[in-house]
GROMACS .gro file of C-alpha atoms in nm:
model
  336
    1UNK     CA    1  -1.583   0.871  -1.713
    2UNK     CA    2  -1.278   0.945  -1.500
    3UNK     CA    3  -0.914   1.026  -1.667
    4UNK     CA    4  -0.823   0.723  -1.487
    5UNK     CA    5  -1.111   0.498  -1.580
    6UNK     CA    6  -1.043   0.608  -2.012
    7UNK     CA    7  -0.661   0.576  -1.960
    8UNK     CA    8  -0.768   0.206  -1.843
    9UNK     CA    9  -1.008   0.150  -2.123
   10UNK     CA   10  -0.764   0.211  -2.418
   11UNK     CA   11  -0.747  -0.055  -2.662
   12UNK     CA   12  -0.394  -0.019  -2.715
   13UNK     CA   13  -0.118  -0.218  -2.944
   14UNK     CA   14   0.064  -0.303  -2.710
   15UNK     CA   15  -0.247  -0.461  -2.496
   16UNK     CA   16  -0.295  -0.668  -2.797
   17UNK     CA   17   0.059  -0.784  -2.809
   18UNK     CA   18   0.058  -0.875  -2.414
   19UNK     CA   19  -0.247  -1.061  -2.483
   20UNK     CA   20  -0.166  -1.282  -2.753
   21UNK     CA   21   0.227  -1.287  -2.573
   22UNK     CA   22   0.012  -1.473  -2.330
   23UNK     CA   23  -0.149  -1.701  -2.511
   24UNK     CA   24   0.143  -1.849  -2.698
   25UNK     CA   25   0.323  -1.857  -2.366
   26UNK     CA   26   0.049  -2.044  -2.211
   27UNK     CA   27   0.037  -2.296  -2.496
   28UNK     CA   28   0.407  -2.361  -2.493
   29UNK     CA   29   0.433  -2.432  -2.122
   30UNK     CA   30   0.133  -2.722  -2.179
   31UNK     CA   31   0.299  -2.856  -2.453
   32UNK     CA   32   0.671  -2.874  -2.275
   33UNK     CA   33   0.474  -3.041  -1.917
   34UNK     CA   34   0.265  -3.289  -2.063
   35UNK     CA   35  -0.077  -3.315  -1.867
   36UNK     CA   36   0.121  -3.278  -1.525
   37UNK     CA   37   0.025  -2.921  -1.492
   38UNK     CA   38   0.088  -2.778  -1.130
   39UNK     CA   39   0.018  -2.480  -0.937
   40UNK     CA   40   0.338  -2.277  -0.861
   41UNK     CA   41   0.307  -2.054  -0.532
   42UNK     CA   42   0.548  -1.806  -0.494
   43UNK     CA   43   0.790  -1.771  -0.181
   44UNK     CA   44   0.767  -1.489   0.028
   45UNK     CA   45   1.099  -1.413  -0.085
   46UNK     CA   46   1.014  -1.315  -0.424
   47UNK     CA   47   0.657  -1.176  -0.366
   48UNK     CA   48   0.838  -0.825  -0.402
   49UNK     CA   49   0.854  -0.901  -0.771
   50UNK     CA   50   1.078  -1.018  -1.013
   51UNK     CA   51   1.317  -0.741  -1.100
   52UNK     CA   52   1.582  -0.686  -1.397
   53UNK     CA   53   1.819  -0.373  -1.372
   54UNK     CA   54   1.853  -0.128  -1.679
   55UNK     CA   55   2.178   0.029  -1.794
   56UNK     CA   56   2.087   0.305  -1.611
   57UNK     CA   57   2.064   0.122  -1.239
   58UNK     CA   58   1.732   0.177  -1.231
   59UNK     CA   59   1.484  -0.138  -1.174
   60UNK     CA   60   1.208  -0.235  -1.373
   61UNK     CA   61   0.915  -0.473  -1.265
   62UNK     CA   62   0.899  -0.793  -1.458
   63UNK     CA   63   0.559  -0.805  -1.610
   64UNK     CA   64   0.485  -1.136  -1.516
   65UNK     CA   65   0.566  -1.011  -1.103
   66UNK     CA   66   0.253  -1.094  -0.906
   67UNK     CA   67   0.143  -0.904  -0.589
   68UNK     CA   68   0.215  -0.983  -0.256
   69UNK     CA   69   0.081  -1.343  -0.085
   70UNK     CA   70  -0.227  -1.268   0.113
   71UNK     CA   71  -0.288  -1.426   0.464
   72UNK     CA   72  -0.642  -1.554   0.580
   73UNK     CA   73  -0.804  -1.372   0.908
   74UNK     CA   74  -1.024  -1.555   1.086
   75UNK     CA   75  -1.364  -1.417   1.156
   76UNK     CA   76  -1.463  -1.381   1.500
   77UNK     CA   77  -1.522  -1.105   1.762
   78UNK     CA   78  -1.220  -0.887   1.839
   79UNK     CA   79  -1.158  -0.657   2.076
   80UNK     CA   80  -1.085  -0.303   1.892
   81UNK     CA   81  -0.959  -0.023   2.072
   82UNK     CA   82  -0.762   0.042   2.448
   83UNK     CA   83  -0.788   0.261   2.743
   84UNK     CA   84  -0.479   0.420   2.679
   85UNK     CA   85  -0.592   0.704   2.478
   86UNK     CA   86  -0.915   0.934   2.410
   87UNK     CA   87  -0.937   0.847   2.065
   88UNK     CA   88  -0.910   0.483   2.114
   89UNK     CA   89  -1.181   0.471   2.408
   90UNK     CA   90  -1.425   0.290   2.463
   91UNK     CA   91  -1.292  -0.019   2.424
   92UNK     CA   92  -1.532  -0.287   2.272
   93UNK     CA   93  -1.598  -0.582   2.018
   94UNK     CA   94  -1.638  -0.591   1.685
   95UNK     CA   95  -1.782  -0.911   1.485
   96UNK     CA   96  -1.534  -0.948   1.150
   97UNK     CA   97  -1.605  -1.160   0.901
   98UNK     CA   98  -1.343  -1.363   0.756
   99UNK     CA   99  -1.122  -1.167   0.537
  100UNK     CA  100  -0.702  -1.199   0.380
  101UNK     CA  101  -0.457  -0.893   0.379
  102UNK     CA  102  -0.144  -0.869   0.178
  103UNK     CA  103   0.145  -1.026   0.378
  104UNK     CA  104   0.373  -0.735   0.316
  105UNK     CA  105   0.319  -0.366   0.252
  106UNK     CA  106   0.277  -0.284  -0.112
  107UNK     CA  107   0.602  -0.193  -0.293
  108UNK     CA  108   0.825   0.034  -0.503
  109UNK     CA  109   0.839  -0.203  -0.791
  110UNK     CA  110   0.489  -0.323  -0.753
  111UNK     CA  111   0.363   0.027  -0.760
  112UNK     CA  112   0.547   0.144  -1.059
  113UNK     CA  113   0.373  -0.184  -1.240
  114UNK     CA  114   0.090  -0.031  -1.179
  115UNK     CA  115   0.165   0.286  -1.311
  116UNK     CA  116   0.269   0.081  -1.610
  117UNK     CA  117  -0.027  -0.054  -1.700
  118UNK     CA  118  -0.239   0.282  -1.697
  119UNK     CA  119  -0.057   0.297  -2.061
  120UNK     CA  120   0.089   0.680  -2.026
  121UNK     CA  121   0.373   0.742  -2.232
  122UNK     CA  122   0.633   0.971  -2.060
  123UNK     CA  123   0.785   1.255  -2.236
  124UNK     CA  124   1.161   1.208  -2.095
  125UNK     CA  125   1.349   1.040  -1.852
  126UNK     CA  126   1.364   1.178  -1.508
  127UNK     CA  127   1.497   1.087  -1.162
  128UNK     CA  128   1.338   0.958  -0.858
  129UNK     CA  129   1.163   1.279  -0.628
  130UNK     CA  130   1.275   1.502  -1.004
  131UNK     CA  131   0.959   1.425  -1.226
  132UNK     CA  132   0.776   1.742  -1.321
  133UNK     CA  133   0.455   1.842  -1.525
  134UNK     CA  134   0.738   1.844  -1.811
  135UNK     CA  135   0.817   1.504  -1.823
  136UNK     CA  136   0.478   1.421  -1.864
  137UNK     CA  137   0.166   1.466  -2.100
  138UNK     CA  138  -0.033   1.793  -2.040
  139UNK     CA  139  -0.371   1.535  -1.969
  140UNK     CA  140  -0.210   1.309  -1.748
  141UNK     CA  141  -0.003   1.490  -1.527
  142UNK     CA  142  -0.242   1.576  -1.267
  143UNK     CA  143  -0.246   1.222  -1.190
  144UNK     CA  144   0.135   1.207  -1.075
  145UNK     CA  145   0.197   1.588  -0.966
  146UNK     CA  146   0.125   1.683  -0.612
  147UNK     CA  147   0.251   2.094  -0.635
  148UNK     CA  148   0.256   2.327  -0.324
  149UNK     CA  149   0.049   2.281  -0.050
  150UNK     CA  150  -0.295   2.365  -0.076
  151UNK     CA  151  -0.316   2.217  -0.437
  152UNK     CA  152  -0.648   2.026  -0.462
  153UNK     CA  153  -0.526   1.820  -0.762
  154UNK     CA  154  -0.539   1.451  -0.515
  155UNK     CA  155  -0.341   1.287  -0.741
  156UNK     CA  156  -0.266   0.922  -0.755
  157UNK     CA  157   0.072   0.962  -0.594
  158UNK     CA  158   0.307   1.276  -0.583
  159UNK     CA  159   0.618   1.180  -0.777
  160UNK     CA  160   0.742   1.507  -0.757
  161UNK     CA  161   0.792   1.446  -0.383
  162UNK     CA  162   1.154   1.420  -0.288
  163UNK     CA  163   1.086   1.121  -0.065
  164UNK     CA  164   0.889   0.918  -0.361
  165UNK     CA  165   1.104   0.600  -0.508
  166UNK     CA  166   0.976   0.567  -0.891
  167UNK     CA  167   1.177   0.771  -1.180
  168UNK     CA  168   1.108   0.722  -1.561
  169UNK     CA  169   1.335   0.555  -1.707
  170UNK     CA  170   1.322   0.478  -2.104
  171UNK     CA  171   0.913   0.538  -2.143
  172UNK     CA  172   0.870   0.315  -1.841
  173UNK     CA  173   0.774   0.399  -1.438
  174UNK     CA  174   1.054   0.230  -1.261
  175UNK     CA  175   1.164   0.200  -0.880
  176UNK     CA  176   1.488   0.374  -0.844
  177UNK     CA  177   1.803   0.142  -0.795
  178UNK     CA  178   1.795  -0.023  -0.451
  179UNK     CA  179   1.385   0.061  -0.378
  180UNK     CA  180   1.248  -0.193  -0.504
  181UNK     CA  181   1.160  -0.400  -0.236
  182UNK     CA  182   1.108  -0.123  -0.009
  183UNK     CA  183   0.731   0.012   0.074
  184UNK     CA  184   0.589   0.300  -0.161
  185UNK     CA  185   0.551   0.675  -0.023
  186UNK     CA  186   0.355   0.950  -0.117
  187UNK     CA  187   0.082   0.754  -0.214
  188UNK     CA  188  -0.280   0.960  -0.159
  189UNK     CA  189  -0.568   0.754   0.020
  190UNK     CA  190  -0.702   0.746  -0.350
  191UNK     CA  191  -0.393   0.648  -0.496
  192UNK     CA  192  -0.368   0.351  -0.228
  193UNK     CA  193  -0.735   0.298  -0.291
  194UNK     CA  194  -0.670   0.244  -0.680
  195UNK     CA  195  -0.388   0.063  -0.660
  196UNK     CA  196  -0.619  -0.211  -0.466
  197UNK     CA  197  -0.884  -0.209  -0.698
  198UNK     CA  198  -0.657  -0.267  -0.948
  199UNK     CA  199  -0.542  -0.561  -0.795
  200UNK     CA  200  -0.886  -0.666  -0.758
  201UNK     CA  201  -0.901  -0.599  -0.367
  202UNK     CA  202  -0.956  -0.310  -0.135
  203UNK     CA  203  -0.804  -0.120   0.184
  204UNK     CA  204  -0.887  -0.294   0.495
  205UNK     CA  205  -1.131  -0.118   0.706
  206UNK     CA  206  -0.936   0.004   1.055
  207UNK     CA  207  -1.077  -0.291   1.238
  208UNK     CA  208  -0.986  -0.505   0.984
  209UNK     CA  209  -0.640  -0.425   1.000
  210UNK     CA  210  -0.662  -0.421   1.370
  211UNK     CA  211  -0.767  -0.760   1.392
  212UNK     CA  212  -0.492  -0.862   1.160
  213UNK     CA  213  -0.236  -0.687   1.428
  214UNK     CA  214  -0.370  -0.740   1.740
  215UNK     CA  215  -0.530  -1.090   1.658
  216UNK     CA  216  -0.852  -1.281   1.876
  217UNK     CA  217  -0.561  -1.270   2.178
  218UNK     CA  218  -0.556  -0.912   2.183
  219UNK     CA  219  -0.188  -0.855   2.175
  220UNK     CA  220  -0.067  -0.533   2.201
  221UNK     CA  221   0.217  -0.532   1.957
  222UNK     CA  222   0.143  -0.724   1.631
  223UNK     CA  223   0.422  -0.991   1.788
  224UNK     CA  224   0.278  -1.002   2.087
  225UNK     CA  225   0.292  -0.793   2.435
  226UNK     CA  226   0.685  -0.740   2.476
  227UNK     CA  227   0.829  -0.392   2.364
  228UNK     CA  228   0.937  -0.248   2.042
  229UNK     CA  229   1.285  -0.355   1.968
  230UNK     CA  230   1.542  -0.292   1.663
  231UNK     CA  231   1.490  -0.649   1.516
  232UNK     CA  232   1.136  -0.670   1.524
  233UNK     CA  233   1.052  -0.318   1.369
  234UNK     CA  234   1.179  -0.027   1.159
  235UNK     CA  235   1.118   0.282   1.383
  236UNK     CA  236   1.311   0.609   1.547
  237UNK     CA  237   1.452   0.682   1.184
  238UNK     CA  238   1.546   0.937   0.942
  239UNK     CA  239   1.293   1.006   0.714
  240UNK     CA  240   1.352   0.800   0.423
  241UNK     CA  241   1.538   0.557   0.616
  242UNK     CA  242   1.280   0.276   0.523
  243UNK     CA  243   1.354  -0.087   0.541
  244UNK     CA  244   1.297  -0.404   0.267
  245UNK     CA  245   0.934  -0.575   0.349
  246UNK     CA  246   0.959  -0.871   0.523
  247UNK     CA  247   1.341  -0.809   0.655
  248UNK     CA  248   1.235  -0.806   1.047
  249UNK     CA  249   1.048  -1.113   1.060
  250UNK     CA  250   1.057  -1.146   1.451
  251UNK     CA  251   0.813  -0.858   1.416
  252UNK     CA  252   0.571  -1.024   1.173
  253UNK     CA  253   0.247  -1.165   1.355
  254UNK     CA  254   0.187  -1.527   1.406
  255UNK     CA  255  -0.010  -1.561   1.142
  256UNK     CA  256   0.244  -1.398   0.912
  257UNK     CA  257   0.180  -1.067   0.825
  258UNK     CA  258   0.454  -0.868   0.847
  259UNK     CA  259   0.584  -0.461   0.902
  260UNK     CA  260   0.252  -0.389   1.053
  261UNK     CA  261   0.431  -0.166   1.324
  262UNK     CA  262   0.693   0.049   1.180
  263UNK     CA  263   0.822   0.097   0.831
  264UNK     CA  264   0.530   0.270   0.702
  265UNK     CA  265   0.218   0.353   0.842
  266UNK     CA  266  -0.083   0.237   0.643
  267UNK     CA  267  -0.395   0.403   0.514
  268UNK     CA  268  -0.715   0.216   0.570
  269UNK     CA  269  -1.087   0.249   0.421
  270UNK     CA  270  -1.182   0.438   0.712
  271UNK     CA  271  -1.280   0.795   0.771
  272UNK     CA  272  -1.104   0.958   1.138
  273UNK     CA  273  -1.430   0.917   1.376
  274UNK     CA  274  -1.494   0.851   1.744
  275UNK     CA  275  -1.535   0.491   1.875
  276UNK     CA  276  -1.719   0.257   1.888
  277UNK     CA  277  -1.668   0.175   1.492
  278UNK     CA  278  -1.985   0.150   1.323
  279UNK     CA  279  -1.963   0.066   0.971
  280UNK     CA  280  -2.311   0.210   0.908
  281UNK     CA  281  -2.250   0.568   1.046
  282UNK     CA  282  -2.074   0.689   0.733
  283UNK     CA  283  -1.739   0.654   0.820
  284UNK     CA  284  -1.665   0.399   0.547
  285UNK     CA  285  -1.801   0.618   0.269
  286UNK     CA  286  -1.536   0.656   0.032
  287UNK     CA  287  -1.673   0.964  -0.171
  288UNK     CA  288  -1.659   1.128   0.203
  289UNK     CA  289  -1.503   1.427   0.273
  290UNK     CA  290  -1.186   1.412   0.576
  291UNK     CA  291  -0.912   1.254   0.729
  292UNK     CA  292  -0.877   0.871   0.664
  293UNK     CA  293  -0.680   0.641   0.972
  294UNK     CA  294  -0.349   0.529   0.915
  295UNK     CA  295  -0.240   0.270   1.132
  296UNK     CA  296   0.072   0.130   1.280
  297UNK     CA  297   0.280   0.414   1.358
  298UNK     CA  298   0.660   0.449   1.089
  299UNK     CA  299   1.031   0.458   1.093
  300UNK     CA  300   1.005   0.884   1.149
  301UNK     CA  301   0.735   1.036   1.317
  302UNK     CA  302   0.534   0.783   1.529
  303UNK     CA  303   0.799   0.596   1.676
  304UNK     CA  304   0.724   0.570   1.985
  305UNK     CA  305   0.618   0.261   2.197
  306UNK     CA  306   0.297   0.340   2.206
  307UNK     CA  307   0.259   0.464   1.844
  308UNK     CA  308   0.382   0.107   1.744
  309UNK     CA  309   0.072  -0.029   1.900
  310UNK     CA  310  -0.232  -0.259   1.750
  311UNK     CA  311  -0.467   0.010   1.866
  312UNK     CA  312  -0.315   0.365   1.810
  313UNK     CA  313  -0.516   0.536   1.544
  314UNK     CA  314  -0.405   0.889   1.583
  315UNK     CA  315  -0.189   0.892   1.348
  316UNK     CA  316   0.049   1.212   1.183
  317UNK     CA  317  -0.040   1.421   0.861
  318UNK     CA  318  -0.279   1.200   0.746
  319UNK     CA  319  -0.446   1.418   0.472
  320UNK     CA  320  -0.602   1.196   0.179
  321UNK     CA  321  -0.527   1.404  -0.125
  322UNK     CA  322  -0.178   1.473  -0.057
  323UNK     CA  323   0.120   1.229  -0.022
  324UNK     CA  324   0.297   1.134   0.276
  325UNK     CA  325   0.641   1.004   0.317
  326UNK     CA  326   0.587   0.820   0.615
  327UNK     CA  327   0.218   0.643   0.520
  328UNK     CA  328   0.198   0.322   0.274
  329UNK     CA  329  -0.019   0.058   0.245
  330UNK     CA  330  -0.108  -0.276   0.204
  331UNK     CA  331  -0.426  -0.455   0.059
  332UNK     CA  332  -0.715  -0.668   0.158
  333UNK     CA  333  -1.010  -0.905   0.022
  334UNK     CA  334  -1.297  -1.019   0.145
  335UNK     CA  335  -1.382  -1.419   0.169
  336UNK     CA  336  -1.699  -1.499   0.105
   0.00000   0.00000   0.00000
């Protein structure tokens, strides 16, 4: 068993506490509406999570903050890939079955929830990009420590990064003070990857999230064919100089996904291989061995026009067991 998978299978107090917290919530909430019991759906506006600052500025994730809304693609045959570069050629169609992806990229706060709930108990508090082995348990901190380069740890995410967003603050993982809503860094492919699973989704394969950008027009940008400009993505940055999800909606797709050029770039499922995509040739593997695709260029290093594209899967520094300041992600689900 994993350290992850018997951090996650603790039977701890405060489990117990959560889970009976719920119940007499539950039960008070039925009693208070009578039988007219309705289904709440959050806004977009607070699918970044409910937040409550500390004494110390930092913000903590409510518990009861639920993930980002998902939006339904349609299945059909898409065209993936464009003339415009060797890695993207040939172009060609690719049946997709029906499948949602998170609406926004995943967040600060909703990153440091799950942190949270792996039930690790911090040894001190520590600032944003300052958390060392120190601050944590001896068993645990290969999970969260990245080191020099060259360190084959693959943590979950490397908060020891100057460029990652969560500090400890009183025992808890929290997004530091004015991150909250803002998309995580330094996230490894298998951080990203748990992170889903935890959710109870997955990455999106490349063509997945190609078809969520580029939709069954084919549009070049995920708004549609006319250039990159300053209102519809977060690009030509500072590195760091990320954005709130969601805060350039005349960039977001028609179907309303959002931040799918800039901001971040965004691991996917999929190992970096030659087109045509063939889901059978190994590529989605995930105990595989290289480079997974990030797509939709960032605010620092693939800035450019045509980085900002549906198609462009080169991508920069895309190594899966290290963190990246410039690559996020977001999450998917199949619909069966």
């Amino acid at each position: 068993m994993s350290m992850l998978s018997q951090l996650r299978s603790l039977p701890t107090k405060r489990k117990r506490i959560q889970f009976f917290g719920t119940i007499l919530a539950t039960a008070l909430l039925i009693i208070s509406c009578g039988t007219n019991v309705s289904t709440v759906v959050p806004s977009p506006a607070a699918d970044p999570g409910e937040m409550q600052s500390s004494p110390s500025g930092a913000v903590a994730v409510s518990p009861s903050a639920s993930p980002s809304s998902m939006v339904r693609i349609p299945a059909g045959t898409y065209t993936i890939g464009s003339d415009a570069a060797e890695d993207t050629q040939p172009v060609h169609q690719v049946a997709i079955a029906a499948f949602q992806i998170d609406r926004y990229e995943v967040t600060n706060a909703q990153y440091a929830e799950f942190l949270n709930s792996l039930e690790i108990q911090p040894l001190q508090n520590a600032a944003a990009g300052e958390i060392r082995s120190s601050d944590l348990p001896e068993s645990v901190a290969p999970l969260f420590i990245e080191g020099a380069e060259g360190n084959q740890q693959n943590p979950l995410i490397a908060l020891d990064d100057e460029h990652t967003r969560i500090a400890i603050q009183n025992g808890q993982f929290v997004a530091e003070s004015g991150y909250a809503d803002h998309p995580i860094a330094e996230t490894t492919w298998r951080g990203a990857k748990e992170f889903c699973q935890w959710r109870g989704s997955r990455l999106p394969t490349e063509v997945e999230w190609e078809a969520a950008a580029r939709g069954l027009q084919g549009r070049t940008y995920p708004w549609g064919d006319e250039p990159p400009t300053r209102d519809r993505a977060v690009y030509g940055r500072n590195s760091g100089a990320t954005e709130a999800i969601g805060t350039h909606t005349a960039g977001a797709t028609p179907e309303g996904v959002h931040d799918l050029a800039g901001n971040l770039a965004e691991w996917t499922s999929t190992l970096y291989r030659p087109y045509p995509y063939n889901p059978d040739d190994g590529r989605e593997q995930p105990d595989a061995v290289g480079e997974r695709v990030t797509r939709g260029g960032d605010h620092v290093f693939d800035s450019s026009p045509n980085e900002l594209t549906t198609y462009f899967r080169t991508g920069f520094s895309r190594e899966p067991d290290r963190g990246h300041r410039h690559i996020g992600f977001r999450c998917a689900q199949s619909l069966t």
